[in-house]
PDB file of C-alpha atoms in Angstrom:
ATOM      1  CA  MET U   1      61.708  99.525 110.910  1.00 84.00           C
ATOM      2  CA  LEU U   2      63.593 100.842 107.948  1.00 94.00           C
ATOM      3  CA  GLU U   3      62.718  99.698 104.325  1.00 95.00           C
ATOM      4  CA  VAL U   4      64.701 100.180 101.198  1.00 96.00           C
ATOM      5  CA  HIS U   5      63.859 100.348  97.331  1.00 97.00           C
ATOM      6  CA  PRO U   6      66.308 100.467  94.455  1.00 98.00           C
ATOM      7  CA  THR U   7      65.604 103.518  92.432  1.00 98.00           C
ATOM      8  CA  LYS U   8      63.902 102.875  89.124  1.00 96.00           C
ATOM      9  CA  HIS U   9      66.899 103.529  86.820  1.00 96.00           C
ATOM     10  CA  GLY U  10      69.420 101.865  89.240  1.00 97.00           C
ATOM     11  CA  THR U  11      71.203 105.127  90.229  1.00 97.00           C
ATOM     12  CA  GLY U  12      71.036 104.247  93.887  1.00 98.00           C
ATOM     13  CA  VAL U  13      68.407 103.464  96.635  1.00 98.00           C
ATOM     14  CA  GLU U  14      65.777 105.132  98.629  1.00 98.00           C
ATOM     15  CA  PHE U  15      65.545 104.565 102.338  1.00 97.00           C
ATOM     16  CA  ILE U  16      62.184 104.985 104.010  1.00 97.00           C
ATOM     17  CA  GLY U  17      61.396 105.087 107.696  1.00 97.00           C
ATOM     18  CA  THR U  18      59.653 106.726 110.520  1.00 97.00           C
ATOM     19  CA  TYR U  19      61.062 109.725 112.252  1.00 97.00           C
ATOM     20  CA  ASN U  20      62.587 107.706 114.933  1.00 97.00           C
ATOM     21  CA  ASP U  21      64.062 105.194 112.546  1.00 97.00           C
ATOM     22  CA  LEU U  22      65.934 107.851 110.584  1.00 97.00           C
ATOM     23  CA  ALA U  23      66.806 109.972 113.496  1.00 97.00           C
ATOM     24  CA  SER U  24      68.501 107.033 115.342  1.00 98.00           C
ATOM     25  CA  LEU U  25      70.474 106.063 112.292  1.00 98.00           C
ATOM     26  CA  TYR U  26      71.335 109.679 111.979  1.00 98.00           C
ATOM     27  CA  ASP U  27      72.759 109.653 115.524  1.00 98.00           C
ATOM     28  CA  THR U  28      74.910 106.557 114.920  1.00 98.00           C
ATOM     29  CA  MET U  29      76.423 107.945 111.653  1.00 98.00           C
ATOM     30  CA  THR U  30      77.089 111.285 113.238  1.00 97.00           C
ATOM     31  CA  LYS U  31      78.835 109.677 116.179  1.00 97.00           C
ATOM     32  CA  LEU U  32      81.072 107.708 113.743  1.00 97.00           C
ATOM     33  CA  SER U  33      81.846 110.760 111.768  1.00 95.00           C
ATOM     34  CA  MET U  34      83.418 112.536 114.803  1.00 94.00           C
ATOM     35  CA  THR U  35      86.606 110.636 115.613  1.00 93.00           C
ATOM     36  CA  ASN U  36      88.653 113.603 116.025  1.00 89.00           C
ATOM     37  CA  ILE U  37      91.484 111.612 114.407  1.00 93.00           C
ATOM     38  CA  GLU U  38      93.417 113.658 112.014  1.00 92.00           C
ATOM     39  CA  PHE U  39      94.083 110.748 109.325  1.00 93.00           C
ATOM     40  CA  LEU U  40      90.423 110.134 109.301  1.00 96.00           C
ATOM     41  CA  SER U  41      89.425 113.716 108.668  1.00 96.00           C
ATOM     42  CA  GLU U  42      88.623 113.085 104.985  1.00 97.00           C
ATOM     43  CA  ASP U  43      86.588 110.090 105.935  1.00 97.00           C
ATOM     44  CA  GLU U  44      84.642 112.304 108.104  1.00 97.00           C
ATOM     45  CA  ARG U  45      83.991 114.816 105.444  1.00 97.00           C
ATOM     46  CA  LEU U  46      82.525 111.929 103.285  1.00 97.00           C
ATOM     47  CA  LEU U  47      80.515 110.838 106.336  1.00 97.00           C
ATOM     48  CA  THR U  48      78.472 114.101 106.323  1.00 96.00           C
ATOM     49  CA  ILE U  49      76.885 113.406 102.919  1.00 97.00           C
ATOM     50  CA  ILE U  50      74.270 110.837 103.771  1.00 98.00           C
ATOM     51  CA  PRO U  51      73.681 112.213 107.294  1.00 97.00           C
ATOM     52  CA  TYR U  52      72.968 115.534 105.650  1.00 97.00           C
ATOM     53  CA  ASP U  53      70.206 113.968 103.609  1.00 96.00           C
ATOM     54  CA  LEU U  54      69.030 111.729 106.595  1.00 96.00           C
ATOM     55  CA  ARG U  55      68.413 114.772 108.803  1.00 96.00           C
ATOM     56  CA  HIS U  56      66.572 116.703 106.059  1.00 96.00           C
ATOM     57  CA  ALA U  57      64.422 113.488 105.451  1.00 96.00           C
ATOM     58  CA  PHE U  58      63.089 113.237 109.014  1.00 95.00           C
ATOM     59  CA  GLN U  59      62.772 117.075 109.122  1.00 94.00           C
ATOM     60  CA  GLY U  60      60.334 116.639 106.146  1.00 93.00           C
ATOM     61  CA  ASP U  61      62.535 118.128 103.548  1.00 93.00           C
ATOM     62  CA  ARG U  62      62.772 115.056 101.343  1.00 94.00           C
ATOM     63  CA  GLU U  63      60.275 112.491 100.525  1.00 93.00           C
ATOM     64  CA  VAL U  64      57.111 112.511 102.819  1.00 95.00           C
ATOM     65  CA  TYR U  65      54.686 109.615 102.788  1.00 95.00           C
ATOM     66  CA  LYS U  66      51.832 110.939 104.534  1.00 87.00           C
ATOM     67  CA  ASN U  67      49.602 107.782 104.305  1.00 88.00           C
ATOM     68  CA  ASN U  68      52.003 105.849 106.801  1.00 89.00           C
ATOM     69  CA  LEU U  69      53.803 108.865 108.264  1.00 93.00           C
ATOM     70  CA  THR U  70      57.178 107.793 106.930  1.00 97.00           C
ATOM     71  CA  PHE U  71      60.137 109.782 105.290  1.00 97.00           C
ATOM     72  CA  GLY U  72      62.455 108.978 102.575  1.00 97.00           C
ATOM     73  CA  PHE U  73      65.807 110.100 101.130  1.00 97.00           C
ATOM     74  CA  LYS U  74      67.837 108.826  98.136  1.00 97.00           C
ATOM     75  CA  THR U  75      71.531 108.208  97.758  1.00 97.00           C
ATOM     76  CA  ASN U  76      73.624 106.881  94.758  1.00 97.00           C
ATOM     77  CA  TRP U  77      75.448 103.448  94.913  1.00 98.00           C
ATOM     78  CA  ILE U  78      78.933 104.900  95.043  1.00 98.00           C
ATOM     79  CA  THR U  79      78.343 107.235  97.997  1.00 98.00           C
ATOM     80  CA  LEU U  80      76.511 104.512  99.775  1.00 98.00           C
ATOM     81  CA  LEU U  81      79.305 101.928  99.394  1.00 98.00           C
ATOM     82  CA  TYR U  82      81.979 104.383 100.549  1.00 98.00           C
ATOM     83  CA  THR U  83      79.807 105.443 103.391  1.00 98.00           C
ATOM     84  CA  ILE U  84      79.579 101.739 104.653  1.00 98.00           C
ATOM     85  CA  ALA U  85      83.276 101.271 104.217  1.00 97.00           C
ATOM     86  CA  CYS U  86      83.978 104.520 106.407  1.00 97.00           C
ATOM     87  CA  LEU U  87      81.411 103.358 108.971  1.00 97.00           C
ATOM     88  CA  ARG U  88      83.036 100.014 109.378  1.00 96.00           C
ATOM     89  CA  HIS U  89      86.498 101.386 109.637  1.00 96.00           C
ATOM     90  CA  HIS U  90      85.571 103.942 112.223  1.00 97.00           C
ATOM     91  CA  GLN U  91      83.880 101.393 114.421  1.00 96.00           C
ATOM     92  CA  ASN U  92      87.501 100.517 115.427  1.00 94.00           C
ATOM     93  CA  TYR U  93      87.868 103.908 117.070  1.00 96.00           C
ATOM     94  CA  ILE U  94      84.532 104.836 118.617  1.00 95.00           C
ATOM     95  CA  PRO U  95      82.639 103.126 121.307  1.00 95.00           C
ATOM     96  CA  LEU U  96      79.255 102.095 120.288  1.00 97.00           C
ATOM     97  CA  THR U  97      76.007 101.036 121.853  1.00 98.00           C
ATOM     98  CA  LYS U  98      74.043  97.988 120.868  1.00 98.00           C
ATOM     99  CA  ILE U  99      71.469 100.295 119.128  1.00 98.00           C
ATOM    100  CA  ASP U 100      74.481 101.725 117.004  1.00 98.00           C
ATOM    101  CA  LEU U 101      75.485  98.315 116.078  1.00 98.00           C
ATOM    102  CA  ALA U 102      71.942  97.271 115.191  1.00 97.00           C
ATOM    103  CA  ASN U 103      71.586 100.432 113.012  1.00 98.00           C
ATOM    104  CA  LEU U 104      74.738  99.675 111.126  1.00 97.00           C
ATOM    105  CA  LEU U 105      73.873  96.037 110.582  1.00 97.00           C
ATOM    106  CA  VAL U 106      70.329  96.966 109.295  1.00 97.00           C
ATOM    107  CA  PHE U 107      71.859  99.710 107.217  1.00 97.00           C
ATOM    108  CA  GLU U 108      74.146  97.167 105.462  1.00 97.00           C
ATOM    109  CA  GLU U 109      71.618  94.509 105.143  1.00 97.00           C
ATOM    110  CA  LEU U 110      69.148  96.837 103.509  1.00 97.00           C
ATOM    111  CA  THR U 111      71.698  97.923 101.054  1.00 97.00           C
ATOM    112  CA  GLU U 112      72.448  94.223 100.083  1.00 97.00           C
ATOM    113  CA  GLN U 113      68.644  93.692  99.723  1.00 97.00           C
ATOM    114  CA  ALA U 114      68.371  96.651  97.462  1.00 98.00           C
ATOM    115  CA  MET U 115      71.260  95.246  95.249  1.00 98.00           C
ATOM    116  CA  LEU U 116      69.573  91.952  95.139  1.00 97.00           C
ATOM    117  CA  MET U 117      66.279  93.341  94.206  1.00 97.00           C
ATOM    118  CA  TYR U 118      67.695  95.526  91.312  1.00 98.00           C
ATOM    119  CA  ASP U 119      69.946  93.041  89.785  1.00 98.00           C
ATOM    120  CA  PRO U 120      70.942  89.708  91.212  1.00 97.00           C
ATOM    121  CA  ARG U 121      73.990  89.389  88.938  1.00 97.00           C
ATOM    122  CA  GLY U 122      75.211  92.781  89.784  1.00 97.00           C
ATOM    123  CA  HIS U 123      74.707  92.100  93.461  1.00 97.00           C
ATOM    124  CA  ALA U 124      76.850  88.954  93.225  1.00 96.00           C
ATOM    125  CA  ALA U 125      79.773  91.001  91.899  1.00 96.00           C
ATOM    126  CA  LEU U 126      79.265  93.817  94.350  1.00 96.00           C
ATOM    127  CA  GLN U 127      79.134  91.807  97.544  1.00 93.00           C
ATOM    128  CA  PRO U 128      82.878  91.755  98.140  1.00 93.00           C
ATOM    129  CA  PHE U 129      82.824  95.574  98.134  1.00 95.00           C
ATOM    130  CA  ILE U 130      80.340  96.022 101.036  1.00 94.00           C
ATOM    131  CA  GLY U 131      82.622  97.562 103.662  1.00 89.00           C
ATOM    132  CA  MET U 132      85.802  96.182 101.909  1.00 88.00           C
ATOM    133  CA  ARG U 133      88.269  96.713  99.148  1.00 92.00           C
ATOM    134  CA  ILE U 134      87.516 100.559  99.006  1.00 95.00           C
ATOM    135  CA  ASN U 135      90.387 102.822  99.743  1.00 93.00           C
ATOM    136  CA  ILE U 136      89.336 104.827 102.773  1.00 96.00           C
ATOM    137  CA  GLY U 137      91.241 106.018 105.804  1.00 96.00           C
ATOM    138  CA  THR U 138      93.462 108.281 103.910  1.00 96.00           C
ATOM    139  CA  GLN U 139      93.691 111.955 103.042  1.00 96.00           C
ATOM    140  CA  TYR U 140      92.328 111.117  99.589  1.00 97.00           C
ATOM    141  CA  THR U 141      88.937 109.328 100.657  1.00 97.00           C
ATOM    142  CA  TYR U 142      86.615 112.112  99.952  1.00 98.00           C
ATOM    143  CA  LEU U 143      88.164 113.358  96.576  1.00 97.00           C
ATOM    144  CA  ALA U 144      88.598 109.745  95.267  1.00 98.00           C
ATOM    145  CA  HIS U 145      84.907 109.182  96.146  1.00 97.00           C
ATOM    146  CA  ARG U 146      83.846 112.249  94.266  1.00 96.00           C
ATOM    147  CA  GLU U 147      85.877 111.075  91.190  1.00 97.00           C
ATOM    148  CA  ALA U 148      84.270 107.539  91.402  1.00 97.00           C
ATOM    149  CA  ALA U 149      80.774 109.194  91.710  1.00 97.00           C
ATOM    150  CA  ASN U 150      81.427 111.368  88.679  1.00 95.00           C
ATOM    151  CA  ASP U 151      82.408 108.299  86.763  1.00 96.00           C
ATOM    152  CA  PHE U 152      79.231 106.445  87.723  1.00 97.00           C
ATOM    153  CA  LEU U 153      76.891 109.368  87.399  1.00 96.00           C
ATOM    154  CA  SER U 154      78.173 110.269  83.976  1.00 95.00           C
ATOM    155  CA  MET U 155      77.296 106.931  82.521  1.00 96.00           C
ATOM    156  CA  ARG U 156      74.016 105.917  80.999  1.00 95.00           C
ATOM    157  CA  PRO U 157      71.480 104.682  83.653  1.00 96.00           C
ATOM    158  CA  GLY U 158      70.636 100.903  83.942  1.00 97.00           C
ATOM    159  CA  LYS U 159      71.910  97.545  84.761  1.00 97.00           C
ATOM    160  CA  ILE U 160      74.989  97.817  82.510  1.00 98.00           C
ATOM    161  CA  ARG U 161      76.127 100.742  84.569  1.00 98.00           C
ATOM    162  CA  PHE U 162      75.317  99.038  87.794  1.00 98.00           C
ATOM    163  CA  ARG U 163      77.588  96.158  86.871  1.00 98.00           C
ATOM    164  CA  MET U 164      80.345  98.468  86.204  1.00 98.00           C
ATOM    165  CA  ILE U 165      80.534  99.693  89.789  1.00 98.00           C
ATOM    166  CA  PRO U 166      83.138  97.144  90.893  1.00 98.00           C
ATOM    167  CA  LYS U 167      85.455  98.289  88.038  1.00 98.00           C
ATOM    168  CA  ILE U 168      84.883 101.998  89.108  1.00 98.00           C
ATOM    169  CA  LEU U 169      85.660 101.227  92.689  1.00 98.00           C
ATOM    170  CA  MET U 170      88.714  99.293  91.608  1.00 97.00           C
ATOM    171  CA  ARG U 171      89.827 102.268  89.413  1.00 97.00           C
ATOM    172  CA  TRP U 172      89.678 104.577  92.340  1.00 97.00           C
ATOM    173  CA  SER U 173      91.472 102.402  94.857  1.00 96.00           C
ATOM    174  CA  ALA U 174      95.089 101.387  95.244  1.00 94.00           C
ATOM    175  CA  PRO U 175      97.129  99.902  93.459  1.00 94.00           C
ATOM    176  CA  SER U 176      95.307 101.254  90.328  1.00 97.00           C
ATOM    177  CA  PRO U 177      97.442 103.433  88.170  1.00 98.00           C
ATOM    178  CA  THR U 178      94.440 105.870  87.782  1.00 97.00           C
ATOM    179  CA  TYR U 179      94.323 106.186  91.560  1.00 97.00           C
ATOM    180  CA  THR U 180      98.067 106.578  91.989  1.00 97.00           C
ATOM    181  CA  ARG U 181      98.278 109.293  89.332  1.00 98.00           C
ATOM    182  CA  PHE U 182      95.241 110.953  90.994  1.00 97.00           C
ATOM    183  CA  CYS U 183      96.970 110.853  94.575  1.00 97.00           C
ATOM    184  CA  GLU U 184     100.180 112.354  93.075  1.00 98.00           C
ATOM    185  CA  GLY U 185      98.129 115.195  91.175  1.00 97.00           C
ATOM    186  CA  VAL U 186      96.451 116.012  94.554  1.00 97.00           C
ATOM    187  CA  ASP U 187      99.843 116.160  96.295  1.00 97.00           C
ATOM    188  CA  LYS U 188     101.361 118.346  93.660  1.00 97.00           C
ATOM    189  CA  TYR U 189      98.333 120.816  93.677  1.00 96.00           C
ATOM    190  CA  ILE U 190      98.614 121.092  97.520  1.00 96.00           C
ATOM    191  CA  GLU U 191     102.305 121.845  97.271  1.00 96.00           C
ATOM    192  CA  GLU U 192     101.794 124.439  94.595  1.00 96.00           C
ATOM    193  CA  SER U 193      98.676 126.037  95.896  1.00 95.00           C
ATOM    194  CA  GLY U 194      99.336 125.918  99.699  1.00 94.00           C
ATOM    195  CA  TYR U 195      95.902 124.780 100.243  1.00 94.00           C
ATOM    196  CA  SER U 196      95.067 122.044 102.757  1.00 94.00           C
ATOM    197  CA  ILE U 197      93.205 119.071 101.297  1.00 96.00           C
ATOM    198  CA  SER U 198      90.091 119.916 103.257  1.00 94.00           C
ATOM    199  CA  ASN U 199      89.697 123.037 101.201  1.00 94.00           C
ATOM    200  CA  ILE U 200      89.689 121.178  97.904  1.00 96.00           C
ATOM    201  CA  ASP U 201      86.472 119.977  96.330  1.00 94.00           C
ATOM    202  CA  ARG U 202      85.233 118.299  93.132  1.00 90.00           C
ATOM    203  CA  GLU U 203      82.080 119.293  91.504  1.00 88.00           C
ATOM    204  CA  ILE U 204      80.091 116.583  89.868  1.00 86.00           C
ATOM    205  CA  PRO U 205      78.090 118.198  87.185  1.00 82.00           C
ATOM    206  CA  ALA U 206      75.963 115.019  86.698  1.00 76.00           C
ATOM    207  CA  GLU U 207      74.525 115.321  90.246  1.00 81.00           C
ATOM    208  CA  GLU U 208      72.435 118.357  89.016  1.00 79.00           C
ATOM    209  CA  LYS U 209      70.690 116.012  86.329  1.00 84.00           C
ATOM    210  CA  ILE U 210      70.451 112.720  88.214  1.00 92.00           C
ATOM    211  CA  ILE U 211      67.941 110.293  86.641  1.00 93.00           C
ATOM    212  CA  TRP U 212      67.064 108.132  89.747  1.00 95.00           C
TER     213      TRP U 212
END
């Protein structure tokens, strides 16, 4: 059975499980990241982030707990919440087994438990954003997520930052003026550069100095 722990400084969570726990969750997430539907392609790009760490975890390239033969990986709150929103949305397009559904329910439940363990007040404000109220299913999903993650990771770690997550998510979702200007800027860049959106990325300098 998977378990979860909020990280010490509230940057995100660590999921811990056996090889089979993590491999099963990886299979479910990978299935939901391959809809082959064009308008979900940027959702699918986002859905490569956590599965990448999942795979490296059960391969022994992340945290290894030899005393109980389990493996762990960390992810930040913004990426976690965007991932859950995309997974929920993609369930409408991909046939799932009962094991897949169980994996998704456990993944969401553990996320809520971690929020509650870290900060009950912050958890109450974040509940409405678990699988909802986050702009996904558009060509801007991946890049907006990167902007939101950059905002979050650039802030000072702690509960005040954790409680700012709803505002960050709303800022990078419609109908926020910031989000609207961002989308217009991306469209203009695509028009002028001739690039497709899948060739555009956003570096997050704070990722190199994460204090978990």
